[in-house]
GROMACS .gro file of C-alpha atoms in nm:
model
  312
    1UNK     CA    1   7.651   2.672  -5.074
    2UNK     CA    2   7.525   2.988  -5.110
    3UNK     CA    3   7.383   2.929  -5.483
    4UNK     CA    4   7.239   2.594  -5.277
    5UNK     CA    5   7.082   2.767  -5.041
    6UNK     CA    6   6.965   2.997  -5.277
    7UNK     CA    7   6.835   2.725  -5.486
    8UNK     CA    8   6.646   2.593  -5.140
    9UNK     CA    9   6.537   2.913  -5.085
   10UNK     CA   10   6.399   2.967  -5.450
   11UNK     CA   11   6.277   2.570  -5.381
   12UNK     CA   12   6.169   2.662  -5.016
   13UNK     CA   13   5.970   2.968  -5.184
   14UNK     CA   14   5.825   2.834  -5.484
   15UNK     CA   15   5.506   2.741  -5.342
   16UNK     CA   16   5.452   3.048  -5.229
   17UNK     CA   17   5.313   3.112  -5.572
   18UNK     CA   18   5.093   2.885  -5.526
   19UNK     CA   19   5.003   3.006  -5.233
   20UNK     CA   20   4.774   3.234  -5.414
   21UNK     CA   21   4.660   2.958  -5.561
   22UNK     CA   22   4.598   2.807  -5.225
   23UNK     CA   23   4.412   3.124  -5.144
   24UNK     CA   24   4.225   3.080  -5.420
   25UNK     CA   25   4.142   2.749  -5.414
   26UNK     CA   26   4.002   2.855  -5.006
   27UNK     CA   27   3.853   3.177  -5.170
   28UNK     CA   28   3.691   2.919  -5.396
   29UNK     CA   29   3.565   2.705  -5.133
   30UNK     CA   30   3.478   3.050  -4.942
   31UNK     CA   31   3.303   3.159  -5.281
   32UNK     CA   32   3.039   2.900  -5.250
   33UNK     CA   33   3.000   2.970  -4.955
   34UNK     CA   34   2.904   3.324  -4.977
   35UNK     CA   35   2.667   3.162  -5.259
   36UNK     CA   36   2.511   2.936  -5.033
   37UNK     CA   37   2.425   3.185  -4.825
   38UNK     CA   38   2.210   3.410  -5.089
   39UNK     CA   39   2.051   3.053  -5.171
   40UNK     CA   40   1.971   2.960  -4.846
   41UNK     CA   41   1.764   3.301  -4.756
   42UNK     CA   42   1.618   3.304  -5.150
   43UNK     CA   43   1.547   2.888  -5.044
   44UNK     CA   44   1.404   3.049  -4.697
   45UNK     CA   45   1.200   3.329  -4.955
   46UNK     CA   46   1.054   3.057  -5.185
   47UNK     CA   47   0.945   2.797  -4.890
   48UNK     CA   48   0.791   3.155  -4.716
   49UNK     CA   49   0.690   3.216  -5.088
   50UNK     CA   50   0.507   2.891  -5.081
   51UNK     CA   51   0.405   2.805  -4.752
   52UNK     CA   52   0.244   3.183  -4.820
   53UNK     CA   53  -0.045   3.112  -5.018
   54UNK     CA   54  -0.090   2.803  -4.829
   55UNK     CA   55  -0.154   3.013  -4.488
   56UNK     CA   56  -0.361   3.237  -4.692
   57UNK     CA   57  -0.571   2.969  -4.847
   58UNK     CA   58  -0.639   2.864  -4.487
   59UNK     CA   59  -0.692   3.167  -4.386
   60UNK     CA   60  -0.919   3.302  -4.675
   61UNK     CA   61  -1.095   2.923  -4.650
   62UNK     CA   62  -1.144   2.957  -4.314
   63UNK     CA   63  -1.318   3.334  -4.322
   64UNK     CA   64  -1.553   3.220  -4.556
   65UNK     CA   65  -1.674   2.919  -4.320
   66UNK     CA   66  -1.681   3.133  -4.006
   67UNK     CA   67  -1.902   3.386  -4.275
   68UNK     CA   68  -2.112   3.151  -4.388
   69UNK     CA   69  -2.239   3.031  -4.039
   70UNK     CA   70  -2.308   3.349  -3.962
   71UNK     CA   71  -2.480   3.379  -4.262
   72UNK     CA   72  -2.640   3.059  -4.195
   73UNK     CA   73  -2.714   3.164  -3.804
   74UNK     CA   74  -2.863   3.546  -3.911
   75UNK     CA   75  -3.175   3.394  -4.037
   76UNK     CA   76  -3.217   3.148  -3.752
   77UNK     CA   77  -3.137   3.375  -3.547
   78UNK     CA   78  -3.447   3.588  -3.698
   79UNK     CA   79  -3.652   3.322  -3.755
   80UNK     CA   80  -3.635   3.263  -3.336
   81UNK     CA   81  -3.694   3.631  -3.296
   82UNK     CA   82  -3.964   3.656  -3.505
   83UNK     CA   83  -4.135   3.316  -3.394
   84UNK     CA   84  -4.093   3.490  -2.982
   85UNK     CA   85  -4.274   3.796  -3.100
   86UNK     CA   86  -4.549   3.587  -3.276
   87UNK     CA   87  -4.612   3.394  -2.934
   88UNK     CA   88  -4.562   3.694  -2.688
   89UNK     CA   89  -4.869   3.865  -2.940
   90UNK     CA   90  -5.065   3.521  -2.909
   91UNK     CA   91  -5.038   3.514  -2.534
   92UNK     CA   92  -5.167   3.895  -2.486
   93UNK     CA   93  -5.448   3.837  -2.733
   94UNK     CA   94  -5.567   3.539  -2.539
   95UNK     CA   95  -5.490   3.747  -2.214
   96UNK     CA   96  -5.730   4.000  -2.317
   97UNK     CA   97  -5.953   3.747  -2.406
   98UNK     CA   98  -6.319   3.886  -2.157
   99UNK     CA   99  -6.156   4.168  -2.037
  100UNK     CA  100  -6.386   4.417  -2.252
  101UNK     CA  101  -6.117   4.635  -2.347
  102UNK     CA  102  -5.988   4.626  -1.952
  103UNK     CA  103  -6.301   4.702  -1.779
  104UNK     CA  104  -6.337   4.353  -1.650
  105UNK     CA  105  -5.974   4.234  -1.648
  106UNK     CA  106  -5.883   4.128  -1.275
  107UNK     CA  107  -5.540   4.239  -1.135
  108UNK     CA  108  -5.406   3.922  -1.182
  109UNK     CA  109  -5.471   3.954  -1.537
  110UNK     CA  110  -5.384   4.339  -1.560
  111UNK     CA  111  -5.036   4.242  -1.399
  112UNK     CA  112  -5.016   3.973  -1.734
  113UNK     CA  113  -5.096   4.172  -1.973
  114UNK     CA  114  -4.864   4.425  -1.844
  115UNK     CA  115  -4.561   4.169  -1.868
  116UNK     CA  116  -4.615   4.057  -2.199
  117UNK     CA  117  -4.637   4.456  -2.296
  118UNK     CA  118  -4.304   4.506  -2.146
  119UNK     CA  119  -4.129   4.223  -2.330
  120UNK     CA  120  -4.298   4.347  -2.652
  121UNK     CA  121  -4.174   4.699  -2.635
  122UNK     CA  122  -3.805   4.534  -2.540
  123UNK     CA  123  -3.873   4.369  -2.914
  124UNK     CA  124  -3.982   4.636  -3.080
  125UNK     CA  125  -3.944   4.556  -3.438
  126UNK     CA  126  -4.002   4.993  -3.563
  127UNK     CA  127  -3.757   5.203  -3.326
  128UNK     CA  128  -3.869   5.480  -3.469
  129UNK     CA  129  -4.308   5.480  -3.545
  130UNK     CA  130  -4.322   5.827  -3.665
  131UNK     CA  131  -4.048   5.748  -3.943
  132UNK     CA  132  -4.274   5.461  -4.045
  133UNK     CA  133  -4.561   5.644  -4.127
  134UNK     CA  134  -4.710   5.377  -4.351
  135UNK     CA  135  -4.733   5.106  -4.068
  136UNK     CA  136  -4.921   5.363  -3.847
  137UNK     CA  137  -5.147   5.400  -4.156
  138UNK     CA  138  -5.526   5.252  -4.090
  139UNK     CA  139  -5.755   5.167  -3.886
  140UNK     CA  140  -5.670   5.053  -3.504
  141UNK     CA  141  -5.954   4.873  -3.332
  142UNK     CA  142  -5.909   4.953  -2.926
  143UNK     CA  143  -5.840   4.575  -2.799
  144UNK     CA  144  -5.747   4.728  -2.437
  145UNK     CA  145  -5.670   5.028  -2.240
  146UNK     CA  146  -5.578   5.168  -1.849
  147UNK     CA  147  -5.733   5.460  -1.947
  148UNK     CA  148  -5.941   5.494  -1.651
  149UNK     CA  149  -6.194   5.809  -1.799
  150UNK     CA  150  -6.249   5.529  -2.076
  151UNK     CA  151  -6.445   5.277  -1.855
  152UNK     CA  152  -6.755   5.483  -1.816
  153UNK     CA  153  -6.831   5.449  -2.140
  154UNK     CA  154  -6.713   5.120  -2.151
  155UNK     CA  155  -7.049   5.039  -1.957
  156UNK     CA  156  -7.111   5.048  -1.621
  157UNK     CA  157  -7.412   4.968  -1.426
  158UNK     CA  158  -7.754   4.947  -1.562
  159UNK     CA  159  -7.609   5.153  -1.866
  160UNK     CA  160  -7.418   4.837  -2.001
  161UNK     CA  161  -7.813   4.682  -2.030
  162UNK     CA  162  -7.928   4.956  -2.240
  163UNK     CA  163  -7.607   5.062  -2.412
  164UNK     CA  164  -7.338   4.872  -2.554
  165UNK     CA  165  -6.980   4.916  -2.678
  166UNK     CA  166  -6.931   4.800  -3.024
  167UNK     CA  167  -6.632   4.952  -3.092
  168UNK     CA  168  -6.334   5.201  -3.008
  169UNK     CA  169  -6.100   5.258  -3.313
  170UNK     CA  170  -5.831   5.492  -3.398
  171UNK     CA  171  -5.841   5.574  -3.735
  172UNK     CA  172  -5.433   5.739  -3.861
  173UNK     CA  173  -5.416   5.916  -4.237
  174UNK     CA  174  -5.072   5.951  -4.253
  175UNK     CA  175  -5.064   6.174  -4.562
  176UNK     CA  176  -5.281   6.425  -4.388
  177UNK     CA  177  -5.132   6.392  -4.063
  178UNK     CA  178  -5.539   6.348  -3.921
  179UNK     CA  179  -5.609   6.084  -3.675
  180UNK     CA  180  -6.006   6.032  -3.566
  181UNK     CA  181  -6.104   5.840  -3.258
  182UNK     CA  182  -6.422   5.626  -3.285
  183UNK     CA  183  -6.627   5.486  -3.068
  184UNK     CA  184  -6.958   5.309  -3.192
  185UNK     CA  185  -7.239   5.210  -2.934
  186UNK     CA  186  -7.577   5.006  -2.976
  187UNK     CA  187  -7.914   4.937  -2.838
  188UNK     CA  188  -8.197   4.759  -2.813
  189UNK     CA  189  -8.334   5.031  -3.103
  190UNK     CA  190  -8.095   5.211  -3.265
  191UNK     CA  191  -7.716   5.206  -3.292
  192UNK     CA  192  -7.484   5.549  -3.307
  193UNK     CA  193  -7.148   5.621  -3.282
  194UNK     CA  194  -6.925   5.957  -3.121
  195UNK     CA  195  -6.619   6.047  -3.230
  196UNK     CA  196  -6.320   6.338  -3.256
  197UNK     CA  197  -6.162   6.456  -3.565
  198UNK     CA  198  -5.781   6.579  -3.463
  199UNK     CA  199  -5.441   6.673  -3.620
  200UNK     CA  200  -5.110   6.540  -3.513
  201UNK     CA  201  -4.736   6.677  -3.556
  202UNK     CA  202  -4.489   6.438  -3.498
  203UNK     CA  203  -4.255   6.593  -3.156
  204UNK     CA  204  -3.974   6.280  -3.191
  205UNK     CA  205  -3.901   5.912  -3.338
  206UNK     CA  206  -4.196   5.823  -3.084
  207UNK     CA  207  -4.391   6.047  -2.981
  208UNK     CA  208  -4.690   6.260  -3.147
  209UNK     CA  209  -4.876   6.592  -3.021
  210UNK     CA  210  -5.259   6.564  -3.130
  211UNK     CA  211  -5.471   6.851  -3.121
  212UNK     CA  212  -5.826   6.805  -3.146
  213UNK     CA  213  -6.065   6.998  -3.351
  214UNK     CA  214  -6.400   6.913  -3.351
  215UNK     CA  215  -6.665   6.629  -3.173
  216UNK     CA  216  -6.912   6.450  -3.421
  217UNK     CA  217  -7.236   6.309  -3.242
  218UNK     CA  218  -7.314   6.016  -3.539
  219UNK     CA  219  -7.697   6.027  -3.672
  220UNK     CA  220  -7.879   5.711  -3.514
  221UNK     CA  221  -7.931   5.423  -3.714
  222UNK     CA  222  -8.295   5.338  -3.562
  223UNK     CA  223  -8.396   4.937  -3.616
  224UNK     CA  224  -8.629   4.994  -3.905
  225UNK     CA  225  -8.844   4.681  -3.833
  226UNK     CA  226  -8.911   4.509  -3.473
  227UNK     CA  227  -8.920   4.176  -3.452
  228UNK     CA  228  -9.139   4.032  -3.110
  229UNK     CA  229  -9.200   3.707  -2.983
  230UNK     CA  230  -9.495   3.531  -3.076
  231UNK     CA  231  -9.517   3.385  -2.722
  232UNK     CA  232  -9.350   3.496  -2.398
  233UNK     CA  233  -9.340   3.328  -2.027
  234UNK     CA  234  -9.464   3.528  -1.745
  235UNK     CA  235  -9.415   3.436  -1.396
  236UNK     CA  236  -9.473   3.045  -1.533
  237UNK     CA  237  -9.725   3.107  -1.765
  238UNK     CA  238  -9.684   3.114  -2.172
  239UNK     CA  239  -9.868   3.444  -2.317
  240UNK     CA  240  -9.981   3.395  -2.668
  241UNK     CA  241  -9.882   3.772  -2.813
  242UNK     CA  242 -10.017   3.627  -3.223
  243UNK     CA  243 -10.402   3.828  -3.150
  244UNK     CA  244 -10.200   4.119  -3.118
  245UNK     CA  245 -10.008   4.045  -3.475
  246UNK     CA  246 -10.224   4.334  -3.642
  247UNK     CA  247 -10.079   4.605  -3.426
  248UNK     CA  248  -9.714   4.461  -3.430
  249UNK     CA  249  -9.731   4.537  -3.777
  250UNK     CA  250  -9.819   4.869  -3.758
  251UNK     CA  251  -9.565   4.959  -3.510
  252UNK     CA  252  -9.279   4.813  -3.720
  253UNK     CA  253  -9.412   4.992  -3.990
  254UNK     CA  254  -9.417   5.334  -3.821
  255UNK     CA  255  -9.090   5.278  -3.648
  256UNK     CA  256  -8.959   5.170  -4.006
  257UNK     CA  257  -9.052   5.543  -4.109
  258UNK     CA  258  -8.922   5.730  -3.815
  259UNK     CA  259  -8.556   5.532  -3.877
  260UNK     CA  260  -8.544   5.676  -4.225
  261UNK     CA  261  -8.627   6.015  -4.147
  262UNK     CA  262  -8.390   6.013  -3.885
  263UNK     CA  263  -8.134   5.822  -4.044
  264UNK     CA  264  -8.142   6.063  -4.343
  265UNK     CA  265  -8.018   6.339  -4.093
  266UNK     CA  266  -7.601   6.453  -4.117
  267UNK     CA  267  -7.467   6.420  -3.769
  268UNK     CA  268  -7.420   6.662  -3.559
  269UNK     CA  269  -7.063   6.857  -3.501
  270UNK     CA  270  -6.961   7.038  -3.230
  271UNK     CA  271  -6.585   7.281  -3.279
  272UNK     CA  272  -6.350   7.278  -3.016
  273UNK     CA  273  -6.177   7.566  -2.953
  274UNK     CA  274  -6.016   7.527  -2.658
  275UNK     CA  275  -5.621   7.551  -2.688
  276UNK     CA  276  -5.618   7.288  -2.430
  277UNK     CA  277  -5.766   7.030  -2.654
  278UNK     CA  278  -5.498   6.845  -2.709
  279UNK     CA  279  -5.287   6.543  -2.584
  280UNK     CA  280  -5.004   6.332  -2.671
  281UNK     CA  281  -4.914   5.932  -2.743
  282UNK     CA  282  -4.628   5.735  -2.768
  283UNK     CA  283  -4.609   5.440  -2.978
  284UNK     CA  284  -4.367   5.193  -2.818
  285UNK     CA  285  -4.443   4.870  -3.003
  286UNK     CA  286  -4.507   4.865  -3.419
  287UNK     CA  287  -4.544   4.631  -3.652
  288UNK     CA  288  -4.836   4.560  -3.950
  289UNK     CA  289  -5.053   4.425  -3.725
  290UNK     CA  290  -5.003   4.544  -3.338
  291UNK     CA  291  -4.964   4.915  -3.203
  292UNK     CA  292  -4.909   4.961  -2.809
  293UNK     CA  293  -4.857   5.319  -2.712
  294UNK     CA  294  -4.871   5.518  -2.379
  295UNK     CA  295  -5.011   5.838  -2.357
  296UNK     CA  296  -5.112   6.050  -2.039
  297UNK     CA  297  -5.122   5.934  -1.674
  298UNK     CA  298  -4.938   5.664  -1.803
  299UNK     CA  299  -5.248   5.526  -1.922
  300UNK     CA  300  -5.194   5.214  -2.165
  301UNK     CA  301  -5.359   5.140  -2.528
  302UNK     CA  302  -5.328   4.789  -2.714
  303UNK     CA  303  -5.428   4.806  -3.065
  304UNK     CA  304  -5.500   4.568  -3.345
  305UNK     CA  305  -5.530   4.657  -3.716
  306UNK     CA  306  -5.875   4.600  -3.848
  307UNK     CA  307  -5.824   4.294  -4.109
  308UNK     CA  308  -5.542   4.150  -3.904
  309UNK     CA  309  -5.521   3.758  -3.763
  310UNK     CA  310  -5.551   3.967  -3.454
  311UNK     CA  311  -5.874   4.147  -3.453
  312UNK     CA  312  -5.992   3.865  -3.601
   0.00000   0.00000   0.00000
């Protein structure tokens, strides 16, 4: 009984080597397990792997689209800007359209011009004028001022019948850093001009200090021939001037000496030397064709350049 149970025990045990088989078979079915694991996160790597380059395709393909409206909106944008400026510079020119440089401009008109001023210099296309020495470069023709002390020589009075104002101009040479202010009148007989030769030195991105050095009285340009009416009307009644044809044409002829020897003279120039001679502008709007700057007593000076669509 003993050997029997024995026997059963030996029987009873024997699977217990196979129990390690039993264990093995589970650490089998555990070892794929622990495999599937590793193959699950490399599965999670390569569909992160993949869906990867798929977000950055998106992404990349998206950049470019948001870049290429900009691109696309930059020059429209410009385009807008630039077509604004171009009407603001339309509407002042036709503003100061009578005004004769500001003498005659109404305060209705003055308050206009000074708006469409203000929304230029907000567009300012040249930040900095000085730094742009080129643009300032030329001849500036005077299209309108606030410059009070201007006005009496803008004509005034009976002086406006005898005397006109052809011109004010602001003449820049950049490389020499001389600037000469021109103004160029004309009458009935003879036509002249006055005008200041002056240095600048450039104080900021703005703003100049001029210094002027000497005042040039222009030789008159006398009408070398005078041309009269052969008749006239006085108080109703036609005068017929052709009996007095003979002595017409000795006055021309005379006067037609006189305005070369006169014209043959240099002009006259006159030193300052006063350290007080000086002043100082601002430029606040520049671009190839318009200058605005403001210089003492807040005074105000529009300026086109000679050969522009503006002067024109």
């Amino acid at each position: 009984m003993a050997g029997v149970a024995s026997l059963n025990a030996v029987s009873l045990s024997a699977p217990s080597p196979q129990a390690p088989g039993a264990t093995a078979a589970r650490g089998r079915l555990l070892v794929p397990a622990a495999r599937r694991f590793p193959s699950l996160r490399a599965a999670r790597r390569v569909v992160a792997a993949r869906a990867a380059p798929v977000d950055a395709d998106d992404e990349w393909g998206k950049e470019p689209a948001v870049g290429g409206t900009a691109v696309a909106e930059a020059p429209s944008e410009a385009a807008a800007a630039a077509s604004e400026v171009a009407a603001l510079k339309l509407k002042l020119k036709a503003a100061l359209y009578g005004t004769e440089r500001g003498l005659r401009a109404s305060s209705e008109t003055r308050a206009e011009v000074v708006e469409l001023i203000t929304q230029l210099e907000a567009r300012n296309p040249t930040p900095a004028p000085t730094e742009a020495l080129t643009l300032l470069n030329g001849k500036w023709i005077l299209a309108y001022t606030s410059f009070s002390q201007l006005f009496p020589l803008l004509g005034s009075g009976r002086l406006q019948a005898l005397v006109k104002v052809d011109e004010i101009s602001q003449t820049i040479d950049s490389e020499n850093f001389a600037v000469q202010n021109c103004i160029k009148f004309s009458g009935p007989l003879a036509s002249t001009s006055v005008s200041t030769n002056a240095k600048f030195e450039i104080r900021s991105p703005k703003r100049v200090q001029i210094k002027f050095e000497e005042g040039i009285i222009g030789t008159p340009q006398l009408t070398d021939s005078i041309v009269l009416p052969e008749k006239f009307e006085l108080f109703g009644q036609n005068i017929d001037l052709s009996p007095l044809s003979g002595i017409f044409t000795s006055i021309e002829n005379a006067a037609s000496s006189v305005a070369k020897t006169i014209s043959g003279q240099p002009p006259l120039k006159i030193p300052f030397r006063s350290e007080s001679a000086g002043s100082w502008l601002l430029t606040t709007y520049l671009d190839a064709e318009l200058r605005i700057s403001r210089g003492d007593g807040s005074s105000i000076f529009v300026l086109f350049k000679e050969g522009s669509a503006l002067s024109i």
